[in-house]
Amino acid sequence: MAKKRRVRSTPSTAPRAAPTPAREAAPSIPTTSLPPRRPASSLANYDYTYVRRDLRRIGILAAILFGVQVALVFILPQFLR
């Protein structure tokens, strides 16, 4: 089975905003921390080139094996007489 490759997203080239000055923190209501969400664009950024290679290899092998079967249909009756 082919090894999967991870695609790293390139960092944005947009300039970052200047950091905001620290403010006095108001008492906040405790909230539960949720896991960080990934942007939707990173979910569809997978590399499936190995799938195309595997499907091509399967197709070539199937064609070769089918050709061998067709050849045997014509060759074997001559040897079995």
mmCIF file of C-alpha atoms in Angstrom:
data_model
loop_
_atom_site.group_PDB
_atom_site.id
_atom_site.type_symbol
_atom_site.label_atom_id
_atom_site.label_comp_id
_atom_site.label_asym_id
_atom_site.label_seq_id
_atom_site.Cartn_x
_atom_site.Cartn_y
_atom_site.Cartn_z
ATOM 1 C CA MET A 1 0.000 0.000 0.000
ATOM 2 C CA ALA A 2 1.321 3.409 -0.894
ATOM 3 C CA LYS A 3 2.466 5.726 1.864
ATOM 4 C CA LYS A 4 0.209 8.684 2.525
ATOM 5 C CA ARG A 5 1.723 12.141 2.349
ATOM 6 C CA ARG A 6 0.646 15.018 4.497
ATOM 7 C CA VAL A 7 0.112 18.339 2.829
ATOM 8 C CA ARG A 8 1.218 21.291 4.892
ATOM 9 C CA SER A 9 -0.704 24.468 4.441
ATOM 10 C CA THR A 10 1.423 27.456 3.563
ATOM 11 C CA PRO A 11 1.374 30.373 5.982
ATOM 12 C CA SER A 12 -0.549 33.414 4.929
ATOM 13 C CA THR A 13 1.520 36.165 3.345
ATOM 14 C CA ALA A 14 -0.788 38.903 4.632
ATOM 15 C CA PRO A 15 0.850 41.205 7.192
ATOM 16 C CA ARG A 16 -0.197 40.659 10.748
ATOM 17 C CA ALA A 17 -2.043 43.321 12.679
ATOM 18 C CA ALA A 18 -0.207 45.123 15.440
ATOM 19 C CA PRO A 19 -0.834 43.640 18.877
ATOM 20 C CA THR A 20 -3.527 45.398 20.850
ATOM 21 C CA PRO A 21 -2.582 46.950 24.190
ATOM 22 C CA ALA A 22 -3.482 44.967 27.275
ATOM 23 C CA ARG A 23 -6.809 45.885 28.819
ATOM 24 C CA GLU A 24 -8.059 45.322 32.296
ATOM 25 C CA ALA A 25 -9.812 42.000 32.303
ATOM 26 C CA ALA A 26 -13.375 42.101 33.493
ATOM 27 C CA PRO A 27 -14.465 39.135 35.573
ATOM 28 C CA SER A 28 -15.650 36.581 33.106
ATOM 29 C CA ILE A 29 -18.048 33.718 33.408
ATOM 30 C CA PRO A 30 -16.173 30.423 33.418
ATOM 31 C CA THR A 31 -16.793 28.566 30.179
ATOM 32 C CA THR A 32 -15.845 25.117 29.068
ATOM 33 C CA SER A 33 -12.971 25.085 26.640
ATOM 34 C CA LEU A 34 -13.785 23.604 23.277
ATOM 35 C CA PRO A 35 -11.182 22.043 21.003
ATOM 36 C CA PRO A 36 -9.978 24.444 18.308
ATOM 37 C CA ARG A 37 -11.852 24.145 15.029
ATOM 38 C CA ARG A 38 -9.978 23.672 11.803
ATOM 39 C CA PRO A 39 -10.988 25.872 8.892
ATOM 40 C CA ALA A 40 -13.060 24.137 6.231
ATOM 41 C CA SER A 41 -10.372 24.734 3.605
ATOM 42 C CA SER A 42 -7.859 22.550 5.463
ATOM 43 C CA LEU A 43 -10.303 19.656 5.536
ATOM 44 C CA ALA A 44 -10.447 19.453 1.747
ATOM 45 C CA ASN A 45 -6.707 19.868 1.269
ATOM 46 C CA TYR A 46 -5.783 16.173 1.081
ATOM 47 C CA ASP A 47 -3.487 14.725 -1.552
ATOM 48 C CA TYR A 48 -4.985 11.702 -3.343
ATOM 49 C CA THR A 49 -2.345 11.187 -6.045
ATOM 50 C CA TYR A 50 -1.495 7.785 -4.566
ATOM 51 C CA VAL A 51 -5.084 6.663 -5.225
ATOM 52 C CA ARG A 52 -4.760 7.496 -8.911
ATOM 53 C CA ARG A 53 -1.480 5.546 -9.117
ATOM 54 C CA ASP A 54 -3.009 2.542 -7.348
ATOM 55 C CA LEU A 55 -6.073 2.545 -9.616
ATOM 56 C CA ARG A 56 -3.851 2.754 -12.701
ATOM 57 C CA ARG A 57 -1.760 -0.180 -11.453
ATOM 58 C CA ILE A 58 -4.896 -2.240 -10.769
ATOM 59 C CA GLY A 59 -6.238 -1.454 -14.259
ATOM 60 C CA ILE A 60 -2.990 -2.482 -15.945
ATOM 61 C CA LEU A 61 -2.830 -5.745 -13.992
ATOM 62 C CA ALA A 62 -6.475 -6.503 -14.812
ATOM 63 C CA ALA A 63 -5.837 -5.916 -18.536
ATOM 64 C CA ILE A 64 -2.750 -8.170 -18.500
ATOM 65 C CA LEU A 65 -4.555 -10.977 -16.674
ATOM 66 C CA PHE A 66 -7.548 -10.713 -19.010
ATOM 67 C CA GLY A 67 -5.194 -10.893 -22.002
ATOM 68 C CA VAL A 68 -3.520 -14.007 -20.557
ATOM 69 C CA GLN A 69 -6.931 -15.672 -20.154
ATOM 70 C CA VAL A 70 -7.900 -14.880 -23.748
ATOM 71 C CA ALA A 71 -4.556 -16.244 -24.986
ATOM 72 C CA LEU A 72 -5.011 -19.434 -22.951
ATOM 73 C CA VAL A 73 -8.447 -20.002 -24.518
ATOM 74 C CA PHE A 74 -6.767 -20.278 -27.932
ATOM 75 C CA ILE A 75 -3.551 -22.038 -26.865
ATOM 76 C CA LEU A 76 -4.756 -24.706 -24.378
ATOM 77 C CA PRO A 77 -7.107 -26.612 -26.759
ATOM 78 C CA GLN A 78 -4.163 -27.300 -29.079
ATOM 79 C CA PHE A 79 -2.129 -28.850 -26.236
ATOM 80 C CA LEU A 80 -5.062 -30.928 -24.911
ATOM 81 C CA ARG A 81 -5.705 -32.854 -28.171
#
